[in-house]
Amino acid sequence: MKTTLLASATTLILLAATHASIDWDGDTSQTSEGYDTWAIANAFFTGTPPTIDGVVSSGEWDAAPRNELEFTTHSSMDPEGLAAAFRVMWDEDHIYILIEGTDGVGIASAGHKFELYISTAYTRKFGQWMLPGYEENDYQITATINPLDTFYELGLYSEQTPLQSFLRANTVAGDHYVSEVKIAWSDLGGLPAGRGLVNSDYIGFDVHVQRGTENNNRAKLAWAAPVDVAWASTEDWGTLRLLAADDPGPGPVESLWIDVEENDLGFKETGIGWIMDSHYPHVFALSFGGWLTIEHGVSALDGIHAYDHTLGAWIWASEDSAGWFFNLSDPASGSGGWHRN
């Protein structure tokens, strides 16, 4: 579905929700073009831009939902005490991002940084090493916390065009830091609604934070996915919804097993085995030996569509399948596509 290019930026904001190609009131697991949305965060439209000074002033960010970075993607250094969250707002000219982090060991040690992943075209491409998935206007932006600075670097596969408007301010106090970022849409290719893109009110987005400097000596947290491939591939990024000025946003996505009681270890006994659904729609399943990402809006009784991160494939299962699942990505595998976990 294409969005008609309108001259008025205000009109674009008010009409954005009517041109979405994600069913915000139903299944939000994929776009109408078949791209996975993964995690979804809401960016509220603001008529009062935040002051980029590294200080969260009273009322300045209150309207923006807080999004925790819940996945540990590197733990060669003990991640204990490391935590972070982000908030996002936007207007016709800029995107505004707040990152707040804490580290129980303090911020004095080297290697604290955060990474922003932004794709205004909502690119979803697999790529690693010599097969980069990045395209024009796909950015990986890395900024250090210690040593404290206000600069940035662009990733290996990132769009390399400088972000002339990039503005950042930071404060560090004890084990806590605050970083506020402001980037003009014009540096990111422009707002999707003004470019004839199907994703008129959402973009590709992710945030990571890290302590440490080397692959074998670091701890890293991510928002959208439990694997660290965003630096080379855009397909596992999350989705940032640009809410219109009068849009309150969708309600929370609840787990299919929200009413199932946990055991002492935090696991729930379900038809697909023992699971931990505290990060739903990302579910840790003991019988599968890793993470599943459950497709939103799917009834557990009718069957569960999920991405198995250990198998690297889409699967189908159900509550009464006695541990059997079907490999949707490779129907020739197993016994006619069927496997038992």
mmCIF file of C-alpha atoms in Angstrom, residues 24-328:
data_model
loop_
_atom_site.group_PDB
_atom_site.id
_atom_site.type_symbol
_atom_site.label_atom_id
_atom_site.label_comp_id
_atom_site.label_asym_id
_atom_site.label_seq_id
_atom_site.Cartn_x
_atom_site.Cartn_y
_atom_site.Cartn_z
ATOM 1 C CA TRP A 24 -2.107 -2.590 14.771
ATOM 2 C CA ASP A 25 -5.402 -3.832 16.204
ATOM 3 C CA GLY A 26 -4.792 -7.467 15.255
ATOM 4 C CA ASP A 27 -1.769 -9.485 14.171
ATOM 5 C CA THR A 28 1.328 -7.291 14.534
ATOM 6 C CA SER A 29 3.864 -10.068 14.001
ATOM 7 C CA GLN A 30 4.456 -9.122 10.354
ATOM 8 C CA THR A 31 3.872 -6.274 7.928
ATOM 9 C CA SER A 32 1.601 -6.724 4.925
ATOM 10 C CA GLU A 33 4.812 -7.262 2.917
ATOM 11 C CA GLY A 34 5.768 -10.204 5.144
ATOM 12 C CA TYR A 35 8.549 -8.580 7.179
ATOM 13 C CA ASP A 36 8.855 -9.661 10.814
ATOM 14 C CA THR A 37 8.186 -6.816 13.230
ATOM 15 C CA TRP A 38 9.826 -8.534 16.233
ATOM 16 C CA ALA A 39 9.539 -6.225 19.266
ATOM 17 C CA ILE A 40 7.477 -3.041 18.870
ATOM 18 C CA ALA A 41 8.118 0.235 20.719
ATOM 19 C CA ASN A 42 5.978 3.359 20.502
ATOM 20 C CA ALA A 43 7.399 6.816 19.754
ATOM 21 C CA PHE A 44 4.946 9.541 20.735
ATOM 22 C CA PHE A 45 4.654 12.725 18.689
ATOM 23 C CA THR A 46 5.774 15.754 20.671
ATOM 24 C CA GLY A 47 4.952 19.413 20.244
ATOM 25 C CA THR A 48 7.579 20.261 22.865
ATOM 26 C CA PRO A 49 10.967 18.773 21.899
ATOM 27 C CA PRO A 50 13.232 17.749 24.773
ATOM 28 C CA THR A 51 16.267 19.835 25.552
ATOM 29 C CA ILE A 52 19.368 17.826 24.617
ATOM 30 C CA ASP A 53 21.400 18.411 27.754
ATOM 31 C CA GLY A 54 21.813 14.944 29.273
ATOM 32 C CA VAL A 55 19.313 15.776 32.024
ATOM 33 C CA VAL A 56 15.846 14.255 32.325
ATOM 34 C CA SER A 57 13.907 17.341 33.354
ATOM 35 C CA SER A 58 10.553 17.077 35.114
ATOM 36 C CA GLY A 59 7.811 16.111 32.666
ATOM 37 C CA GLU A 60 10.176 16.159 29.674
ATOM 38 C CA TRP A 61 9.996 12.439 28.799
ATOM 39 C CA ASP A 62 6.945 11.362 30.818
ATOM 40 C CA ALA A 63 4.745 10.721 27.755
ATOM 41 C CA ALA A 64 7.310 8.399 26.158
ATOM 42 C CA PRO A 65 7.041 4.711 27.184
ATOM 43 C CA ARG A 66 10.094 3.125 28.781
ATOM 44 C CA ASN A 67 11.513 0.099 26.922
ATOM 45 C CA GLU A 68 13.852 -2.205 28.833
ATOM 46 C CA LEU A 69 16.784 -3.981 27.175
ATOM 47 C CA GLU A 70 15.972 -7.493 28.383
ATOM 48 C CA PHE A 71 18.178 -9.750 26.256
ATOM 49 C CA THR A 72 21.785 -10.619 27.107
ATOM 50 C CA THR A 73 23.587 -11.209 23.806
ATOM 51 C CA HIS A 74 27.138 -11.411 25.218
ATOM 52 C CA SER A 75 28.142 -12.655 28.671
ATOM 53 C CA SER A 76 31.865 -13.417 28.390
ATOM 54 C CA MET A 77 32.066 -10.720 31.054
ATOM 55 C CA ASP A 78 29.579 -11.209 33.889
ATOM 56 C CA PRO A 79 26.536 -9.039 32.986
ATOM 57 C CA GLU A 80 25.421 -8.815 36.620
ATOM 58 C CA GLY A 81 24.414 -5.240 37.472
ATOM 59 C CA LEU A 82 24.160 -4.087 33.839
ATOM 60 C CA ALA A 83 20.777 -2.632 32.851
ATOM 61 C CA ALA A 84 19.427 -0.087 30.377
ATOM 62 C CA ALA A 85 16.241 1.291 28.868
ATOM 63 C CA PHE A 86 15.260 3.767 26.167
ATOM 64 C CA ARG A 87 12.454 6.173 25.297
ATOM 65 C CA VAL A 88 11.717 7.791 21.921
ATOM 66 C CA MET A 89 9.739 10.830 20.761
ATOM 67 C CA TRP A 90 9.478 12.492 17.372
ATOM 68 C CA ASP A 91 8.208 15.512 15.457
ATOM 69 C CA GLU A 92 8.194 16.513 11.792
ATOM 70 C CA ASP A 93 11.901 17.395 11.853
ATOM 71 C CA HIS A 94 13.689 15.113 14.337
ATOM 72 C CA ILE A 95 13.765 11.859 16.241
ATOM 73 C CA TYR A 96 14.636 12.170 19.950
ATOM 74 C CA ILE A 97 16.093 9.233 21.889
ATOM 75 C CA LEU A 98 16.767 8.922 25.614
ATOM 76 C CA ILE A 99 19.019 6.114 26.885
ATOM 77 C CA GLU A 100 19.417 5.501 30.606
ATOM 78 C CA GLY A 101 21.859 2.889 31.855
ATOM 79 C CA THR A 102 23.177 1.558 35.123
ATOM 80 C CA ASP A 103 26.090 -0.687 35.988
ATOM 81 C CA GLY A 104 26.600 -2.101 39.439
ATOM 82 C CA VAL A 105 30.379 -2.089 38.960
ATOM 83 C CA GLY A 106 30.296 1.610 38.089
ATOM 84 C CA ILE A 107 30.841 3.531 34.874
ATOM 85 C CA ALA A 108 34.529 4.170 35.500
ATOM 86 C CA SER A 109 35.626 1.013 33.680
ATOM 87 C CA ALA A 110 36.364 1.308 29.967
ATOM 88 C CA GLY A 111 34.078 0.181 27.204
ATOM 89 C CA HIS A 112 30.628 1.479 28.128
ATOM 90 C CA LYS A 113 28.740 2.394 24.978
ATOM 91 C CA PHE A 114 25.377 2.195 23.268
ATOM 92 C CA GLU A 115 24.373 1.414 19.695
ATOM 93 C CA LEU A 116 21.378 2.794 17.789
ATOM 94 C CA TYR A 117 20.004 0.949 14.769
ATOM 95 C CA ILE A 118 17.711 2.983 12.509
ATOM 96 C CA SER A 119 16.194 2.148 9.118
ATOM 97 C CA THR A 120 13.598 4.650 7.896
ATOM 98 C CA ALA A 121 12.908 2.412 4.886
ATOM 99 C CA TYR A 122 12.307 -0.524 7.272
ATOM 100 C CA THR A 123 14.818 -2.722 5.499
ATOM 101 C CA ARG A 124 14.702 -6.381 6.511
ATOM 102 C CA LYS A 125 17.742 -8.045 4.957
ATOM 103 C CA PHE A 126 19.904 -10.922 6.165
ATOM 104 C CA GLY A 127 23.625 -10.360 5.829
ATOM 105 C CA GLN A 128 26.856 -11.160 7.606
ATOM 106 C CA TRP A 129 30.534 -10.862 6.820
ATOM 107 C CA MET A 130 30.765 -10.522 3.031
ATOM 108 C CA LEU A 131 27.003 -10.449 2.535
ATOM 109 C CA PRO A 132 25.957 -7.222 4.234
ATOM 110 C CA GLY A 133 22.228 -6.727 4.679
ATOM 111 C CA TYR A 134 22.442 -2.962 5.061
ATOM 112 C CA GLU A 135 21.104 -0.667 2.345
ATOM 113 C CA GLU A 136 20.796 3.083 1.839
ATOM 114 C CA ASN A 137 19.596 4.913 4.980
ATOM 115 C CA ASP A 138 20.220 1.879 7.214
ATOM 116 C CA TYR A 139 22.335 3.120 10.131
ATOM 117 C CA GLN A 140 24.286 1.557 12.982
ATOM 118 C CA ILE A 141 25.350 4.440 15.236
ATOM 119 C CA THR A 142 27.761 3.723 18.090
ATOM 120 C CA ALA A 143 28.478 6.179 20.903
ATOM 121 C CA THR A 144 30.747 5.736 23.911
ATOM 122 C CA ILE A 145 29.835 6.574 27.504
ATOM 123 C CA ASN A 146 33.296 6.172 28.973
ATOM 124 C CA PRO A 147 35.438 7.909 27.974
ATOM 125 C CA LEU A 148 32.597 10.416 27.989
ATOM 126 C CA ASP A 149 32.073 12.133 24.648
ATOM 127 C CA THR A 150 29.330 13.391 22.368
ATOM 128 C CA PHE A 151 30.601 11.868 19.128
ATOM 129 C CA TYR A 152 29.550 8.757 17.246
ATOM 130 C CA GLU A 153 30.934 6.132 14.873
ATOM 131 C CA LEU A 154 29.166 4.327 12.046
ATOM 132 C CA GLY A 155 29.241 0.538 11.900
ATOM 133 C CA LEU A 156 31.079 -1.632 9.388
ATOM 134 C CA TYR A 157 27.996 -2.239 7.197
ATOM 135 C CA SER A 158 26.166 0.961 8.098
ATOM 136 C CA GLU A 159 25.283 3.733 5.676
ATOM 137 C CA GLN A 160 28.428 5.890 5.861
ATOM 138 C CA THR A 161 26.941 9.292 5.012
ATOM 139 C CA PRO A 162 27.693 11.593 7.977
ATOM 140 C CA LEU A 163 24.812 12.601 10.234
ATOM 141 C CA GLN A 164 25.316 16.350 10.119
ATOM 142 C CA SER A 165 22.505 17.009 12.601
ATOM 143 C CA PHE A 166 23.620 14.475 15.222
ATOM 144 C CA LEU A 167 23.443 16.059 18.664
ATOM 145 C CA ARG A 168 24.057 14.277 21.935
ATOM 146 C CA ALA A 169 24.529 15.229 25.566
ATOM 147 C CA ASN A 170 25.480 12.976 28.484
ATOM 148 C CA THR A 171 25.701 12.919 32.233
ATOM 149 C CA VAL A 172 27.310 10.276 34.440
ATOM 150 C CA ALA A 173 26.653 10.024 38.170
ATOM 151 C CA GLY A 174 28.018 7.041 40.078
ATOM 152 C CA ASP A 175 26.687 3.860 38.483
ATOM 153 C CA HIS A 176 24.108 5.679 36.321
ATOM 154 C CA TYR A 177 24.298 7.511 33.001
ATOM 155 C CA VAL A 178 21.875 9.482 30.846
ATOM 156 C CA SER A 179 22.344 10.194 27.153
ATOM 157 C CA GLU A 180 19.948 12.244 25.027
ATOM 158 C CA VAL A 181 20.186 12.124 21.221
ATOM 159 C CA LYS A 182 18.612 14.210 18.472
ATOM 160 C CA ILE A 183 18.852 13.381 14.737
ATOM 161 C CA ALA A 184 17.117 15.118 11.834
ATOM 162 C CA TRP A 185 14.902 12.926 9.659
ATOM 163 C CA SER A 186 16.555 14.534 6.635
ATOM 164 C CA ASP A 187 19.848 12.859 7.619
ATOM 165 C CA LEU A 188 18.078 9.491 7.793
ATOM 166 C CA GLY A 189 16.461 9.705 4.372
ATOM 167 C CA GLY A 190 13.371 11.578 5.497
ATOM 168 C CA LEU A 191 10.148 10.533 7.179
ATOM 169 C CA PRO A 192 8.651 7.407 5.560
ATOM 170 C CA ALA A 193 5.273 9.126 5.118
ATOM 171 C CA GLY A 194 6.867 11.687 2.787
ATOM 172 C CA ARG A 195 8.680 9.134 0.598
ATOM 173 C CA GLY A 196 5.909 6.954 -0.786
ATOM 174 C CA LEU A 197 6.917 4.031 1.435
ATOM 175 C CA VAL A 198 4.462 1.429 2.672
ATOM 176 C CA ASN A 199 5.767 1.879 6.218
ATOM 177 C CA SER A 200 4.287 5.354 6.603
ATOM 178 C CA ASP A 201 4.148 5.258 10.405
ATOM 179 C CA TYR A 202 6.948 2.923 11.499
ATOM 180 C CA ILE A 203 10.673 2.345 11.008
ATOM 181 C CA GLY A 204 13.241 -0.358 11.774
ATOM 182 C CA PHE A 205 14.844 0.246 15.150
ATOM 183 C CA ASP A 206 16.972 -1.317 17.885
ATOM 184 C CA VAL A 207 19.127 -0.310 20.857
ATOM 185 C CA HIS A 208 22.075 -2.178 22.410
ATOM 186 C CA VAL A 209 24.344 -1.308 25.355
ATOM 187 C CA GLN A 210 27.710 -2.785 26.267
ATOM 188 C CA ARG A 211 30.304 -2.977 29.016
ATOM 189 C CA GLY A 212 33.781 -4.115 27.960
ATOM 190 C CA THR A 213 35.773 -3.791 24.759
ATOM 191 C CA GLU A 214 36.605 -7.200 23.338
ATOM 192 C CA ASN A 215 34.503 -10.099 22.024
ATOM 193 C CA ASN A 216 35.822 -12.408 24.742
ATOM 194 C CA ASN A 217 35.564 -9.830 27.497
ATOM 195 C CA ARG A 218 32.282 -7.969 27.369
ATOM 196 C CA ALA A 219 28.656 -7.976 28.448
ATOM 197 C CA LYS A 220 26.007 -6.750 26.036
ATOM 198 C CA LEU A 221 22.259 -6.162 26.257
ATOM 199 C CA ALA A 222 19.778 -5.810 23.383
ATOM 200 C CA TRP A 223 16.154 -4.777 23.059
ATOM 201 C CA ALA A 224 14.670 -6.609 20.064
ATOM 202 C CA ALA A 225 16.300 -10.046 19.821
ATOM 203 C CA PRO A 226 18.404 -12.476 21.885
ATOM 204 C CA VAL A 227 21.134 -12.728 19.239
ATOM 205 C CA ASP A 228 23.835 -10.185 18.367
ATOM 206 C CA VAL A 229 23.517 -9.891 14.581
ATOM 207 C CA ALA A 230 22.074 -6.379 14.223
ATOM 208 C CA TRP A 231 25.508 -4.976 13.331
ATOM 209 C CA ALA A 232 25.538 -7.054 10.127
ATOM 210 C CA SER A 233 21.891 -7.771 9.383
ATOM 211 C CA THR A 234 18.732 -5.687 9.584
ATOM 212 C CA GLU A 235 16.284 -8.602 9.687
ATOM 213 C CA ASP A 236 16.390 -8.997 13.490
ATOM 214 C CA TRP A 237 15.833 -5.340 14.326
ATOM 215 C CA GLY A 238 12.672 -4.328 16.109
ATOM 216 C CA THR A 239 9.963 -1.922 14.987
ATOM 217 C CA LEU A 240 9.453 1.668 16.159
ATOM 218 C CA ARG A 241 5.903 2.918 15.630
ATOM 219 C CA LEU A 242 5.611 6.670 15.020
ATOM 220 C CA LEU A 243 2.350 7.468 16.778
ATOM 221 C CA ALA A 244 0.277 10.372 15.480
ATOM 222 C CA ALA A 245 -0.450 13.330 17.727
ATOM 223 C CA ASP A 246 -3.862 11.934 18.726
ATOM 224 C CA ASP A 247 -2.947 8.218 18.818
ATOM 225 C CA PRO A 248 -2.771 6.663 22.317
ATOM 226 C CA GLY A 249 -0.996 3.556 20.997
ATOM 227 C CA PRO A 250 -1.891 -0.119 21.323
ATOM 228 C CA GLY A 251 -2.408 -1.976 24.561
ATOM 229 C CA PRO A 252 0.218 -4.388 25.919
ATOM 230 C CA VAL A 253 0.759 -7.760 24.253
ATOM 231 C CA GLU A 254 -0.038 -10.483 26.777
ATOM 232 C CA SER A 255 1.457 -13.947 26.851
ATOM 233 C CA LEU A 256 -0.641 -16.867 25.643
ATOM 234 C CA TRP A 257 0.187 -18.482 28.993
ATOM 235 C CA ILE A 258 -0.369 -15.460 31.233
ATOM 236 C CA ASP A 259 -2.716 -17.421 33.527
ATOM 237 C CA VAL A 260 -0.421 -20.457 33.931
ATOM 238 C CA GLU A 261 1.257 -20.604 37.336
ATOM 239 C CA GLU A 262 5.073 -20.530 37.489
ATOM 240 C CA ASN A 263 7.157 -23.021 39.420
ATOM 241 C CA ASP A 264 9.842 -21.950 41.892
ATOM 242 C CA LEU A 265 12.329 -21.464 39.030
ATOM 243 C CA GLY A 266 10.008 -19.213 37.036
ATOM 244 C CA PHE A 267 9.016 -21.843 34.444
ATOM 245 C CA LYS A 268 5.476 -22.735 33.371
ATOM 246 C CA GLU A 269 4.286 -26.190 32.335
ATOM 247 C CA THR A 270 2.564 -25.918 28.935
ATOM 248 C CA GLY A 271 1.661 -28.084 25.977
ATOM 249 C CA ILE A 272 4.959 -27.197 24.296
ATOM 250 C CA GLY A 273 6.965 -28.036 27.408
ATOM 251 C CA TRP A 274 8.391 -25.983 30.255
ATOM 252 C CA ILE A 275 8.693 -22.326 29.246
ATOM 253 C CA MET A 276 9.612 -18.944 30.698
ATOM 254 C CA ASP A 277 7.472 -16.187 29.150
ATOM 255 C CA SER A 278 8.605 -13.133 31.146
ATOM 256 C CA HIS A 279 9.937 -11.592 27.881
ATOM 257 C CA TYR A 280 6.920 -12.518 25.750
ATOM 258 C CA PRO A 281 6.588 -12.732 22.728
ATOM 259 C CA HIS A 282 10.147 -14.084 23.196
ATOM 260 C CA VAL A 283 9.837 -17.344 25.156
ATOM 261 C CA PHE A 284 12.621 -19.494 26.572
ATOM 262 C CA ALA A 285 11.585 -23.138 26.073
ATOM 263 C CA LEU A 286 13.528 -25.848 27.904
ATOM 264 C CA SER A 287 12.431 -28.641 25.567
ATOM 265 C CA PHE A 288 13.554 -26.649 22.520
ATOM 266 C CA GLY A 289 16.833 -25.758 24.213
ATOM 267 C CA GLY A 290 16.605 -22.056 23.452
ATOM 268 C CA TRP A 291 14.450 -19.083 22.518
ATOM 269 C CA LEU A 292 11.210 -19.073 20.540
ATOM 270 C CA THR A 293 9.613 -15.883 19.243
ATOM 271 C CA ILE A 294 5.848 -16.374 19.213
ATOM 272 C CA GLU A 295 3.896 -14.779 16.383
ATOM 273 C CA HIS A 296 1.519 -12.186 17.842
ATOM 274 C CA GLY A 297 -2.217 -12.677 17.673
ATOM 275 C CA VAL A 298 -2.085 -16.471 17.397
ATOM 276 C CA SER A 299 -4.290 -18.609 19.622
ATOM 277 C CA ALA A 300 -2.494 -21.374 21.489
ATOM 278 C CA LEU A 301 -5.484 -23.660 20.915
ATOM 279 C CA ASP A 302 -5.366 -23.175 17.148
ATOM 280 C CA GLY A 303 -1.620 -23.710 17.011
ATOM 281 C CA ILE A 304 1.484 -21.645 17.653
ATOM 282 C CA HIS A 305 3.622 -20.137 14.918
ATOM 283 C CA ALA A 306 7.068 -19.337 16.282
ATOM 284 C CA TYR A 307 10.632 -18.708 15.196
ATOM 285 C CA ASP A 308 13.043 -21.196 16.771
ATOM 286 C CA HIS A 309 16.335 -19.316 17.274
ATOM 287 C CA THR A 310 18.262 -22.537 17.963
ATOM 288 C CA LEU A 311 16.964 -24.313 14.870
ATOM 289 C CA GLY A 312 16.975 -21.110 12.811
ATOM 290 C CA ALA A 313 13.553 -21.892 11.373
ATOM 291 C CA TRP A 314 9.857 -21.105 11.624
ATOM 292 C CA ILE A 315 7.881 -23.867 13.332
ATOM 293 C CA TRP A 316 4.276 -24.778 14.095
ATOM 294 C CA ALA A 317 3.154 -26.503 17.284
ATOM 295 C CA SER A 318 0.067 -26.698 19.485
ATOM 296 C CA GLU A 319 -0.826 -27.224 23.104
ATOM 297 C CA ASP A 320 -2.005 -30.779 22.443
ATOM 298 C CA SER A 321 0.717 -31.888 20.009
ATOM 299 C CA ALA A 322 2.572 -33.903 22.691
ATOM 300 C CA GLY A 323 5.898 -32.258 21.941
ATOM 301 C CA TRP A 324 5.675 -32.563 18.145
ATOM 302 C CA PHE A 325 6.325 -29.542 15.941
ATOM 303 C CA PHE A 326 6.425 -28.923 12.200
ATOM 304 C CA ASN A 327 9.417 -27.226 10.554
ATOM 305 C CA LEU A 328 7.763 -24.626 8.329
#
